[in-house]
């Protein structure tokens, strides 16, 4: 139920944002309009890239159904929205603030970027988790430095089951 | 399972170490599923109801529930109708031990149980603690050296010692996508629980840790290739 509530919150926030985009489009592009496609990469708080909401059912997305891919981009955009990039206001989603920016192309929302999203409490971890590309990799290599402690997989849970007490008696 | 308590402060005494072992002993008496008379065993046998559980037990069950939630169900202490809280108790116990030591006015120490550690302050040469990550293909080798100077915790979850000790609760299958994942957290409780869950997630575990604020990870695959989260480098000892 809690999750449902959260989804509801997100729906409200995104829904309100969708409304905002729509209103802006009626206003014929006010001061917040920018050129689409020239945005710097947005970084979320704590250096994390902005997250999507992968666990959110697709039906909660406020974007209108995009036109089929085969539709050629008309020179006269005929979607609901005016092309541009729009920044929403900061919304309190009760577990943190959410602020999004939408990119409209050919009258449809083509991208929603999260300028602010909660990432510092455990509730929002659930929402923010999504796959990221792995940035770097390397072949493992032996190191020779002196260390204080070694971290490795003991058969930890099995080992714990096998009784910490017996280990303690050896360790004392 | 080796337990080590290293106390660096000159005013530390054997009583401090003894207090830690006493605490861990009490925790084990309550939570060991291998002890017939432990509280958890009584609960699993139906001899004791969850309603009559001790406060410590309720605390652990709450923490487990919360962890299950934030790990999308990848961390689950319930299997086949049995509650096995060891996956959460270990990190929690190490953190409790560290709290106990701080309460005894100790600042510089490390508590390690079976490869999972909580450090505090500095080591005996007055430097940040140095933690080696074991090579999952060769336990005598280290593949990374971490420098921890801010009371972090570090835990490694892996499959290479004993096959099949971590299950993917979503599939009921043994998690075996990767060899090991080492997680550095703001404390050992965070590091341990998220290492366990991330391991169960397999290759997606690294992306999960990337999203967990305060945690970084180093993952080793079956192909001996390692990958890591974006903030991991700052903990790696410069060569």
mmCIF file of C-alpha atoms in Angstrom:
data_model
loop_
_atom_site.group_PDB
_atom_site.id
_atom_site.type_symbol
_atom_site.label_atom_id
_atom_site.label_comp_id
_atom_site.label_asym_id
_atom_site.label_seq_id
_atom_site.Cartn_x
_atom_site.Cartn_y
_atom_site.Cartn_z
ATOM 1 C CA UNK A 1 0.000 0.000 0.000
ATOM 2 C CA UNK A 2 2.837 2.334 0.823
ATOM 3 C CA UNK A 3 4.251 1.838 -2.629
ATOM 4 C CA UNK A 4 0.900 2.555 -4.152
ATOM 5 C CA UNK A 5 0.790 5.777 -2.199
ATOM 6 C CA UNK A 6 4.181 6.728 -3.508
ATOM 7 C CA UNK A 7 3.167 5.976 -7.043
ATOM 8 C CA UNK A 8 0.128 8.088 -6.491
ATOM 9 C CA UNK A 9 2.322 10.921 -5.272
ATOM 10 C CA UNK A 10 4.514 10.609 -8.311
ATOM 11 C CA UNK A 11 1.496 10.493 -10.533
ATOM 12 C CA UNK A 12 0.236 13.692 -9.002
ATOM 13 C CA UNK A 13 3.595 15.387 -9.418
ATOM 14 C CA UNK A 14 4.099 14.224 -12.967
ATOM 15 C CA UNK A 15 0.479 14.878 -13.796
ATOM 16 C CA UNK A 16 0.798 18.424 -12.506
ATOM 17 C CA UNK A 17 3.911 18.783 -14.576
ATOM 18 C CA UNK A 18 2.159 17.535 -17.659
ATOM 19 C CA UNK A 19 -0.486 20.158 -17.044
ATOM 20 C CA UNK A 20 2.228 22.772 -16.692
ATOM 21 C CA UNK A 21 3.717 21.796 -20.019
ATOM 22 C CA UNK A 22 0.332 22.003 -21.604
ATOM 23 C CA UNK A 23 -0.371 25.428 -20.106
ATOM 24 C CA UNK A 24 3.041 26.639 -21.254
ATOM 25 C CA UNK A 25 2.321 25.417 -24.728
ATOM 26 C CA UNK A 26 -0.839 27.495 -24.720
ATOM 27 C CA UNK A 27 1.171 30.493 -23.642
ATOM 28 C CA UNK A 28 3.095 30.326 -26.893
ATOM 29 C CA UNK A 29 6.465 29.851 -25.302
ATOM 30 C CA UNK A 30 7.300 32.133 -22.422
ATOM 31 C CA UNK A 31 10.637 32.939 -20.837
ATOM 32 C CA UNK A 32 11.453 29.409 -19.809
ATOM 33 C CA UNK A 33 11.746 28.193 -23.354
ATOM 34 C CA UNK A 34 15.108 27.000 -24.506
ATOM 35 C CA UNK A 35 16.497 25.352 -27.568
ATOM 36 C CA UNK A 36 15.925 21.638 -27.322
ATOM 37 C CA UNK A 37 18.834 19.304 -27.698
ATOM 38 C CA UNK A 38 21.541 21.608 -26.418
ATOM 39 C CA UNK A 39 21.256 20.762 -22.755
ATOM 40 C CA UNK A 40 24.297 20.043 -20.653
ATOM 41 C CA UNK A 41 24.169 16.682 -18.928
ATOM 42 C CA UNK A 42 22.213 17.000 -15.731
ATOM 43 C CA UNK A 43 23.619 15.664 -12.543
ATOM 44 C CA UNK A 44 21.418 14.773 -9.637
ATOM 45 C CA UNK A 45 22.339 15.523 -6.050
ATOM 46 C CA UNK A 46 25.264 13.556 -4.760
ATOM 47 C CA UNK A 47 26.784 13.301 -8.200
ATOM 48 C CA UNK A 48 24.324 10.722 -9.385
ATOM 49 C CA UNK A 49 22.905 11.023 -12.834
ATOM 50 C CA UNK A 50 19.209 11.735 -12.883
ATOM 51 C CA UNK A 51 17.181 8.657 -12.391
ATOM 52 C CA UNK A 52 14.140 7.454 -14.135
ATOM 53 C CA UNK A 53 11.391 5.706 -12.260
ATOM 54 C CA UNK A 54 11.699 2.200 -13.582
ATOM 55 C CA UNK A 55 9.251 0.730 -11.164
ATOM 56 C CA UNK A 56 6.546 3.079 -12.099
ATOM 57 C CA UNK A 57 3.857 1.521 -14.261
ATOM 58 C CA UNK A 58 3.999 2.930 -17.748
ATOM 59 C CA UNK A 59 0.439 4.154 -17.473
ATOM 60 C CA UNK A 60 1.527 6.824 -15.022
ATOM 61 C CA UNK A 61 3.595 8.624 -17.629
ATOM 62 C CA UNK A 62 1.985 11.962 -18.387
ATOM 63 C CA UNK A 63 3.406 12.102 -21.884
ATOM 64 C CA UNK A 64 0.942 11.644 -24.689
ATOM 65 C CA UNK A 65 1.384 8.577 -26.805
ATOM 66 C CA UNK A 66 4.229 9.435 -29.139
ATOM 67 C CA UNK A 67 3.446 9.278 -32.806
ATOM 68 C CA UNK A 68 4.442 6.022 -34.510
ATOM 69 C CA UNK A 69 8.093 5.962 -35.466
ATOM 70 C CA UNK A 70 7.205 5.743 -39.122
ATOM 71 C CA UNK A 71 5.509 9.133 -39.091
ATOM 72 C CA UNK A 72 7.827 11.576 -40.797
ATOM 73 C CA UNK A 73 8.625 14.636 -38.721
ATOM 74 C CA UNK A 74 6.438 17.335 -40.238
ATOM 75 C CA UNK A 75 7.889 20.771 -40.692
ATOM 76 C CA UNK A 76 4.796 22.042 -38.928
ATOM 77 C CA UNK A 77 4.730 20.253 -35.579
ATOM 78 C CA UNK A 78 1.246 19.000 -35.024
ATOM 79 C CA UNK A 79 1.472 17.540 -31.535
ATOM 80 C CA UNK A 80 -0.165 18.970 -28.461
ATOM 81 C CA UNK A 81 2.929 20.772 -27.224
ATOM 82 C CA UNK A 82 5.180 23.440 -28.541
ATOM 83 C CA UNK A 83 8.723 22.329 -29.134
ATOM 84 C CA UNK A 84 11.235 23.428 -26.552
ATOM 85 C CA UNK A 85 12.577 22.577 -23.153
ATOM 86 C CA UNK A 86 10.511 23.314 -20.100
ATOM 87 C CA UNK A 87 11.512 23.287 -16.480
ATOM 88 C CA UNK A 88 8.911 22.399 -13.909
ATOM 89 C CA UNK A 89 8.679 23.842 -10.447
ATOM 90 C CA UNK A 90 10.072 22.046 -7.433
ATOM 91 C CA UNK A 91 7.451 19.734 -6.064
ATOM 92 C CA UNK A 92 7.428 18.123 -2.672
ATOM 93 C CA UNK A 93 6.715 14.452 -3.099
ATOM 94 C CA UNK A 94 6.666 14.035 0.706
ATOM 95 C CA UNK A 95 9.790 11.890 0.689
ATOM 96 C CA UNK A 96 11.777 14.608 -1.067
ATOM 97 C CA UNK A 97 11.653 17.216 -3.789
ATOM 98 C CA UNK A 98 11.151 16.451 -7.397
ATOM 99 C CA UNK A 99 11.855 18.814 -10.229
ATOM 100 C CA UNK A 100 11.750 17.751 -13.821
ATOM 101 C CA UNK A 101 12.538 19.234 -17.198
ATOM 102 C CA UNK A 102 10.779 18.060 -20.288
ATOM 103 C CA UNK A 103 12.011 18.200 -23.857
ATOM 104 C CA UNK A 104 9.318 18.547 -26.470
ATOM 105 C CA UNK A 105 10.005 17.638 -30.062
ATOM 106 C CA UNK A 106 7.462 17.514 -32.794
ATOM 107 C CA UNK A 107 4.823 18.316 -30.279
ATOM 108 C CA UNK A 108 5.483 15.351 -28.017
ATOM 109 C CA UNK A 109 7.452 14.851 -24.852
ATOM 110 C CA UNK A 110 10.600 13.125 -25.977
ATOM 111 C CA UNK A 111 12.527 13.289 -22.723
ATOM 112 C CA UNK A 112 11.876 14.018 -19.083
ATOM 113 C CA UNK A 113 14.953 14.821 -17.068
ATOM 114 C CA UNK A 114 15.036 14.875 -13.313
ATOM 115 C CA UNK A 115 16.762 18.007 -12.059
ATOM 116 C CA UNK A 116 15.981 17.116 -8.483
ATOM 117 C CA UNK A 117 14.898 13.838 -7.093
ATOM 118 C CA UNK A 118 15.117 12.289 -3.678
ATOM 119 C CA UNK A 119 18.110 10.047 -3.318
ATOM 120 C CA UNK A 120 19.068 10.460 0.265
ATOM 121 C CA UNK A 121 16.598 8.343 2.086
ATOM 122 C CA UNK A 122 15.706 4.747 1.945
ATOM 123 C CA UNK A 123 12.220 5.217 0.653
ATOM 124 C CA UNK A 124 13.501 6.863 -2.446
ATOM 125 C CA UNK A 125 16.156 4.244 -2.991
ATOM 126 C CA UNK A 126 13.371 1.967 -3.955
ATOM 127 C CA UNK A 127 12.117 4.359 -6.545
ATOM 128 C CA UNK A 128 15.411 5.513 -7.915
ATOM 129 C CA UNK A 129 17.035 2.204 -8.512
ATOM 130 C CA UNK A 130 17.566 1.476 -12.144
ATOM 131 C CA UNK A 131 20.181 -0.012 -14.348
ATOM 132 C CA UNK A 132 23.070 2.211 -15.312
ATOM 133 C CA UNK A 133 25.678 1.437 -17.874
ATOM 134 C CA UNK A 134 28.825 0.148 -16.278
ATOM 135 C CA UNK A 135 31.394 2.813 -16.807
ATOM 136 C CA UNK A 136 34.704 1.080 -16.533
ATOM 137 C CA UNK A 137 36.120 -2.375 -16.112
ATOM 138 C CA UNK A 138 39.515 -3.930 -15.680
ATOM 139 C CA UNK A 139 41.082 -7.338 -15.374
ATOM 140 C CA UNK A 140 41.686 -8.124 -11.717
ATOM 141 C CA UNK A 141 45.314 -7.890 -10.701
ATOM 142 C CA UNK A 142 47.209 -9.018 -7.641
ATOM 143 C CA UNK A 143 48.276 -6.262 -5.244
ATOM 144 C CA UNK A 144 51.175 -6.472 -2.873
ATOM 145 C CA UNK A 145 50.499 -3.732 -0.335
ATOM 146 C CA UNK A 146 50.376 -4.387 3.395
ATOM 147 C CA UNK A 147 46.847 -4.254 4.781
ATOM 148 C CA UNK A 148 45.217 -4.239 8.218
ATOM 149 C CA UNK A 149 42.181 -6.278 7.265
ATOM 150 C CA UNK A 150 41.115 -8.530 4.405
ATOM 151 C CA UNK A 151 37.592 -8.327 3.062
ATOM 152 C CA UNK A 152 36.305 -11.461 1.402
ATOM 153 C CA UNK A 153 33.273 -13.651 1.257
ATOM 154 C CA UNK A 154 33.330 -15.977 4.160
ATOM 155 C CA UNK A 155 30.433 -18.241 3.787
ATOM 156 C CA UNK A 156 28.926 -15.477 5.762
ATOM 157 C CA UNK A 157 25.362 -16.480 6.382
ATOM 158 C CA UNK A 158 26.260 -20.122 6.657
ATOM 159 C CA UNK A 159 29.098 -19.189 8.914
ATOM 160 C CA UNK A 160 26.847 -17.139 11.077
ATOM 161 C CA UNK A 161 24.422 -19.990 11.297
ATOM 162 C CA UNK A 162 27.197 -22.249 12.318
ATOM 163 C CA UNK A 163 27.203 -20.207 15.438
ATOM 164 C CA UNK A 164 29.118 -17.154 16.229
ATOM 165 C CA UNK A 165 29.602 -18.539 19.671
ATOM 166 C CA UNK A 166 31.923 -21.306 18.630
ATOM 167 C CA UNK A 167 33.993 -18.834 16.656
ATOM 168 C CA UNK A 168 34.132 -16.566 19.644
ATOM 169 C CA UNK A 169 35.449 -19.256 21.866
ATOM 170 C CA UNK A 170 38.326 -19.714 19.421
ATOM 171 C CA UNK A 171 38.865 -16.014 19.061
ATOM 172 C CA UNK A 172 39.120 -15.111 22.725
ATOM 173 C CA UNK B 1 34.330 -17.892 11.663
ATOM 174 C CA UNK B 2 37.031 -15.532 12.753
ATOM 175 C CA UNK B 3 36.122 -12.545 14.845
ATOM 176 C CA UNK B 4 38.719 -9.893 15.348
ATOM 177 C CA UNK B 5 38.600 -6.768 17.452
ATOM 178 C CA UNK B 6 41.560 -4.475 17.085
ATOM 179 C CA UNK B 7 41.741 -1.677 19.627
ATOM 180 C CA UNK B 8 44.337 0.992 18.920
ATOM 181 C CA UNK B 9 43.758 3.576 21.658
ATOM 182 C CA UNK B 10 46.391 3.313 24.387
ATOM 183 C CA UNK B 11 43.669 3.442 27.033
ATOM 184 C CA UNK B 12 41.870 0.405 25.640
ATOM 185 C CA UNK B 13 41.847 -2.600 27.940
ATOM 186 C CA UNK B 14 41.015 -6.270 27.709
ATOM 187 C CA UNK B 15 37.683 -5.382 29.290
ATOM 188 C CA UNK B 16 36.738 -3.426 26.208
ATOM 189 C CA UNK B 17 37.423 -6.388 23.944
ATOM 190 C CA UNK B 18 35.666 -8.647 26.431
ATOM 191 C CA UNK B 19 32.584 -6.430 26.340
ATOM 192 C CA UNK B 20 32.461 -6.775 22.543
ATOM 193 C CA UNK B 21 32.756 -10.546 22.673
ATOM 194 C CA UNK B 22 30.082 -10.643 25.349
ATOM 195 C CA UNK B 23 27.758 -8.572 23.195
ATOM 196 C CA UNK B 24 28.346 -10.750 20.143
ATOM 197 C CA UNK B 25 27.814 -13.840 22.234
ATOM 198 C CA UNK B 26 24.439 -12.518 23.416
ATOM 199 C CA UNK B 27 23.448 -11.687 19.857
ATOM 200 C CA UNK B 28 24.428 -15.159 18.741
ATOM 201 C CA UNK B 29 22.448 -16.779 21.553
ATOM 202 C CA UNK B 30 19.364 -14.947 20.379
ATOM 203 C CA UNK B 31 19.717 -15.131 16.599
ATOM 204 C CA UNK B 32 21.602 -18.318 15.776
ATOM 205 C CA UNK B 33 19.423 -20.652 13.770
ATOM 206 C CA UNK B 34 21.921 -23.363 14.668
ATOM 207 C CA UNK B 35 21.125 -23.191 18.357
ATOM 208 C CA UNK B 36 17.962 -25.017 19.296
ATOM 209 C CA UNK B 37 17.360 -22.845 22.316
ATOM 210 C CA UNK B 38 17.870 -19.518 20.529
ATOM 211 C CA UNK B 39 14.892 -17.220 20.274
ATOM 212 C CA UNK B 40 14.872 -17.429 16.486
ATOM 213 C CA UNK B 41 14.818 -21.234 16.633
ATOM 214 C CA UNK B 42 11.890 -21.132 19.033
ATOM 215 C CA UNK B 43 10.058 -18.787 16.680
ATOM 216 C CA UNK B 44 10.778 -21.042 13.712
ATOM 217 C CA UNK B 45 9.525 -24.072 15.641
ATOM 218 C CA UNK B 46 6.357 -22.207 16.527
ATOM 219 C CA UNK B 47 7.194 -22.410 20.200
ATOM 220 C CA UNK B 48 7.219 -18.653 20.463
ATOM 221 C CA UNK B 49 5.020 -16.225 18.576
ATOM 222 C CA UNK B 50 6.349 -13.129 16.852
ATOM 223 C CA UNK B 51 4.068 -11.093 19.061
ATOM 224 C CA UNK B 52 5.974 -12.296 22.093
ATOM 225 C CA UNK B 53 9.341 -11.717 20.480
ATOM 226 C CA UNK B 54 11.977 -9.711 22.296
ATOM 227 C CA UNK B 55 12.557 -6.093 21.390
ATOM 228 C CA UNK B 56 15.859 -7.027 19.766
ATOM 229 C CA UNK B 57 14.097 -9.614 17.604
ATOM 230 C CA UNK B 58 11.410 -7.142 16.611
ATOM 231 C CA UNK B 59 14.095 -4.636 15.739
ATOM 232 C CA UNK B 60 15.859 -7.123 13.467
ATOM 233 C CA UNK B 61 12.595 -8.134 11.807
ATOM 234 C CA UNK B 62 11.790 -4.467 11.192
ATOM 235 C CA UNK B 63 15.230 -3.838 9.729
ATOM 236 C CA UNK B 64 14.844 -6.899 7.517
ATOM 237 C CA UNK B 65 11.459 -5.749 6.271
ATOM 238 C CA UNK B 66 12.817 -2.319 5.504
ATOM 239 C CA UNK B 67 15.798 -3.816 3.699
ATOM 240 C CA UNK B 68 13.550 -6.094 1.698
ATOM 241 C CA UNK B 69 11.582 -3.051 0.614
ATOM 242 C CA UNK B 70 14.528 -0.905 -0.445
ATOM 243 C CA UNK B 71 16.188 -3.795 -2.279
ATOM 244 C CA UNK B 72 13.079 -4.531 -4.347
ATOM 245 C CA UNK B 73 12.653 -7.839 -2.540
ATOM 246 C CA UNK B 74 16.161 -9.045 -3.287
ATOM 247 C CA UNK B 75 16.908 -9.198 0.405
ATOM 248 C CA UNK B 76 14.557 -11.558 2.179
ATOM 249 C CA UNK B 77 15.107 -13.363 5.457
ATOM 250 C CA UNK B 78 12.165 -15.681 4.912
ATOM 251 C CA UNK B 79 12.746 -18.845 2.938
ATOM 252 C CA UNK B 80 10.399 -21.825 2.888
ATOM 253 C CA UNK B 81 8.524 -20.582 5.921
ATOM 254 C CA UNK B 82 11.695 -20.262 7.981
ATOM 255 C CA UNK B 83 13.081 -16.952 9.193
ATOM 256 C CA UNK B 84 16.846 -16.778 8.912
ATOM 257 C CA UNK B 85 17.936 -13.291 9.922
ATOM 258 C CA UNK B 86 21.678 -13.942 9.683
ATOM 259 C CA UNK B 87 21.950 -11.808 6.560
ATOM 260 C CA UNK B 88 20.978 -8.721 8.518
ATOM 261 C CA UNK B 89 22.249 -9.687 11.955
ATOM 262 C CA UNK B 90 25.906 -9.879 11.034
ATOM 263 C CA UNK B 91 26.287 -6.292 9.859
ATOM 264 C CA UNK B 92 24.048 -5.063 12.642
ATOM 265 C CA UNK B 93 26.066 -6.976 15.250
ATOM 266 C CA UNK B 94 29.346 -5.499 14.035
ATOM 267 C CA UNK B 95 27.827 -2.027 14.127
ATOM 268 C CA UNK B 96 26.478 -2.629 17.637
ATOM 269 C CA UNK B 97 29.956 -3.690 18.687
ATOM 270 C CA UNK B 98 31.393 -0.473 17.256
ATOM 271 C CA UNK B 99 28.766 1.561 19.091
ATOM 272 C CA UNK B 100 29.612 -0.216 22.309
ATOM 273 C CA UNK B 101 33.285 0.627 21.863
ATOM 274 C CA UNK B 102 32.506 4.272 21.146
ATOM 275 C CA UNK B 103 30.398 4.283 24.276
ATOM 276 C CA UNK B 104 33.508 3.164 26.117
ATOM 277 C CA UNK B 105 35.371 6.210 24.804
ATOM 278 C CA UNK B 106 37.366 4.360 22.184
ATOM 279 C CA UNK B 107 38.034 6.152 18.929
ATOM 280 C CA UNK B 108 40.420 4.013 16.910
ATOM 281 C CA UNK B 109 39.484 0.408 16.288
ATOM 282 C CA UNK B 110 38.339 -2.180 13.790
ATOM 283 C CA UNK B 111 35.797 -4.935 14.336
ATOM 284 C CA UNK B 112 35.816 -7.733 11.779
ATOM 285 C CA UNK B 113 33.638 -10.803 11.592
ATOM 286 C CA UNK B 114 34.376 -13.215 8.798
ATOM 287 C CA UNK B 115 35.657 -10.695 6.311
ATOM 288 C CA UNK B 116 33.209 -7.880 7.054
ATOM 289 C CA UNK B 117 34.567 -4.877 8.924
ATOM 290 C CA UNK B 118 33.667 -1.678 10.651
ATOM 291 C CA UNK B 119 36.596 0.665 11.099
ATOM 292 C CA UNK B 120 36.861 3.733 13.280
ATOM 293 C CA UNK B 121 39.521 6.406 13.376
ATOM 294 C CA UNK B 122 42.989 5.244 12.392
ATOM 295 C CA UNK B 123 45.127 2.136 12.588
ATOM 296 C CA UNK B 124 48.071 1.404 14.888
ATOM 297 C CA UNK B 125 50.469 3.369 12.695
ATOM 298 C CA UNK B 126 48.139 6.381 12.884
ATOM 299 C CA UNK B 127 47.089 6.047 9.280
ATOM 300 C CA UNK B 128 43.698 5.359 7.725
ATOM 301 C CA UNK B 129 42.731 1.710 7.804
ATOM 302 C CA UNK B 130 43.878 -0.349 4.864
ATOM 303 C CA UNK B 131 41.544 -3.062 3.712
ATOM 304 C CA UNK B 132 42.492 -5.566 1.051
ATOM 305 C CA UNK B 133 39.866 -7.074 -1.215
ATOM 306 C CA UNK B 134 40.474 -10.774 -1.554
ATOM 307 C CA UNK B 135 40.813 -12.321 -4.995
ATOM 308 C CA UNK B 136 37.764 -14.575 -5.321
ATOM 309 C CA UNK B 137 39.796 -16.863 -7.566
ATOM 310 C CA UNK B 138 42.731 -17.109 -5.183
ATOM 311 C CA UNK B 139 42.169 -16.366 -1.532
ATOM 312 C CA UNK B 140 45.843 -15.766 -0.892
ATOM 313 C CA UNK B 141 45.849 -12.764 -3.173
ATOM 314 C CA UNK B 142 44.506 -9.251 -2.843
ATOM 315 C CA UNK B 143 43.132 -7.494 -5.898
ATOM 316 C CA UNK B 144 42.506 -4.040 -4.473
ATOM 317 C CA UNK B 145 43.617 -2.078 -1.451
ATOM 318 C CA UNK B 146 41.131 0.332 0.092
ATOM 319 C CA UNK B 147 41.965 3.225 2.373
ATOM 320 C CA UNK B 148 39.209 3.985 4.861
ATOM 321 C CA UNK B 149 39.628 7.011 7.099
ATOM 322 C CA UNK B 150 36.083 7.997 7.992
ATOM 323 C CA UNK B 151 34.645 5.147 9.998
ATOM 324 C CA UNK B 152 33.272 3.268 7.013
ATOM 325 C CA UNK B 153 32.160 -0.316 6.850
ATOM 326 C CA UNK B 154 33.153 -2.782 4.155
ATOM 327 C CA UNK B 155 31.559 -6.108 3.311
ATOM 328 C CA UNK B 156 32.097 -8.648 0.573
ATOM 329 C CA UNK B 157 29.439 -10.996 -0.656
ATOM 330 C CA UNK B 158 30.410 -13.865 -2.849
ATOM 331 C CA UNK B 159 29.873 -17.343 -3.982
ATOM 332 C CA UNK B 160 33.359 -18.664 -4.166
ATOM 333 C CA UNK B 161 33.817 -20.202 -0.755
ATOM 334 C CA UNK B 162 30.765 -22.317 -0.534
ATOM 335 C CA UNK B 163 28.495 -22.579 -3.493
ATOM 336 C CA UNK B 164 24.969 -21.471 -3.053
ATOM 337 C CA UNK B 165 24.807 -19.564 0.159
ATOM 338 C CA UNK B 166 22.948 -16.622 -1.277
ATOM 339 C CA UNK B 167 19.667 -17.154 -3.043
ATOM 340 C CA UNK B 168 17.864 -14.899 -5.394
ATOM 341 C CA UNK B 169 14.513 -14.664 -3.623
ATOM 342 C CA UNK B 170 12.821 -13.776 -6.896
ATOM 343 C CA UNK B 171 13.707 -17.052 -8.563
ATOM 344 C CA UNK B 172 14.564 -19.325 -5.669
ATOM 345 C CA UNK B 173 17.771 -20.124 -7.534
ATOM 346 C CA UNK B 174 21.266 -19.732 -6.254
ATOM 347 C CA UNK B 175 22.618 -16.351 -7.188
ATOM 348 C CA UNK B 176 25.691 -17.034 -9.281
ATOM 349 C CA UNK B 177 25.907 -14.309 -11.859
ATOM 350 C CA UNK B 178 29.047 -12.819 -10.405
ATOM 351 C CA UNK B 179 31.948 -13.995 -8.271
ATOM 352 C CA UNK B 180 31.901 -11.322 -5.616
ATOM 353 C CA UNK B 181 30.888 -7.810 -4.811
ATOM 354 C CA UNK B 182 32.572 -5.670 -2.181
ATOM 355 C CA UNK B 183 30.573 -2.760 -0.822
ATOM 356 C CA UNK B 184 31.889 0.200 1.134
ATOM 357 C CA UNK B 185 29.163 1.881 3.157
ATOM 358 C CA UNK B 186 28.872 4.695 5.636
ATOM 359 C CA UNK B 187 28.812 1.858 8.170
ATOM 360 C CA UNK B 188 28.992 -1.922 8.116
ATOM 361 C CA UNK B 189 25.257 -2.385 8.510
ATOM 362 C CA UNK B 190 24.670 -0.539 5.249
ATOM 363 C CA UNK B 191 27.602 -2.205 3.501
ATOM 364 C CA UNK B 192 26.648 -5.725 4.560
ATOM 365 C CA UNK B 193 22.955 -5.670 3.768
ATOM 366 C CA UNK B 194 23.433 -3.998 0.410
ATOM 367 C CA UNK B 195 26.320 -6.304 -0.500
ATOM 368 C CA UNK B 196 24.075 -9.293 0.139
ATOM 369 C CA UNK B 197 21.213 -7.856 -1.888
ATOM 370 C CA UNK B 198 23.477 -6.650 -4.706
ATOM 371 C CA UNK B 199 25.042 -10.080 -4.983
ATOM 372 C CA UNK B 200 21.612 -11.652 -5.282
ATOM 373 C CA UNK B 201 20.860 -9.199 -8.092
ATOM 374 C CA UNK B 202 23.850 -10.452 -10.071
ATOM 375 C CA UNK B 203 25.237 -8.108 -12.693
ATOM 376 C CA UNK B 204 22.518 -5.559 -11.972
ATOM 377 C CA UNK B 205 23.786 -5.273 -8.413
ATOM 378 C CA UNK B 206 26.420 -2.723 -9.303
ATOM 379 C CA UNK B 207 23.839 -0.392 -10.811
ATOM 380 C CA UNK B 208 21.781 -0.830 -7.673
ATOM 381 C CA UNK B 209 24.695 0.188 -5.444
ATOM 382 C CA UNK B 210 25.299 3.185 -7.698
ATOM 383 C CA UNK B 211 21.880 4.390 -6.607
ATOM 384 C CA UNK B 212 22.382 3.812 -2.915
ATOM 385 C CA UNK B 213 23.703 7.021 -1.448
ATOM 386 C CA UNK B 214 26.777 6.520 0.702
ATOM 387 C CA UNK B 215 27.685 3.160 -0.852
ATOM 388 C CA UNK B 216 30.298 2.256 -3.452
ATOM 389 C CA UNK B 217 31.132 -1.163 -4.831
ATOM 390 C CA UNK B 218 33.693 -3.265 -6.686
ATOM 391 C CA UNK B 219 32.323 -6.265 -8.519
ATOM 392 C CA UNK B 220 34.259 -9.237 -9.890
ATOM 393 C CA UNK B 221 32.744 -11.347 -12.662
ATOM 394 C CA UNK B 222 33.368 -14.942 -13.626
ATOM 395 C CA UNK B 223 35.586 -13.698 -16.466
ATOM 396 C CA UNK B 224 37.987 -12.112 -13.916
ATOM 397 C CA UNK B 225 36.903 -8.697 -15.074
ATOM 398 C CA UNK B 226 36.023 -6.179 -12.403
ATOM 399 C CA UNK B 227 33.820 -3.129 -12.588
ATOM 400 C CA UNK B 228 33.011 -0.512 -9.999
ATOM 401 C CA UNK B 229 30.695 2.327 -9.103
ATOM 402 C CA UNK B 230 31.448 5.919 -9.947
ATOM 403 C CA UNK B 231 32.672 6.968 -6.495
ATOM 404 C CA UNK B 232 34.698 3.869 -5.700
ATOM 405 C CA UNK B 233 38.024 5.251 -6.876
ATOM 406 C CA UNK B 234 38.366 7.645 -3.990
ATOM 407 C CA UNK B 235 38.784 4.709 -1.612
ATOM 408 C CA UNK B 236 41.444 2.953 -3.658
ATOM 409 C CA UNK B 237 45.015 3.269 -2.455
ATOM 410 C CA UNK B 238 47.174 5.143 -4.932
ATOM 411 C CA UNK B 239 49.845 2.845 -6.326
#
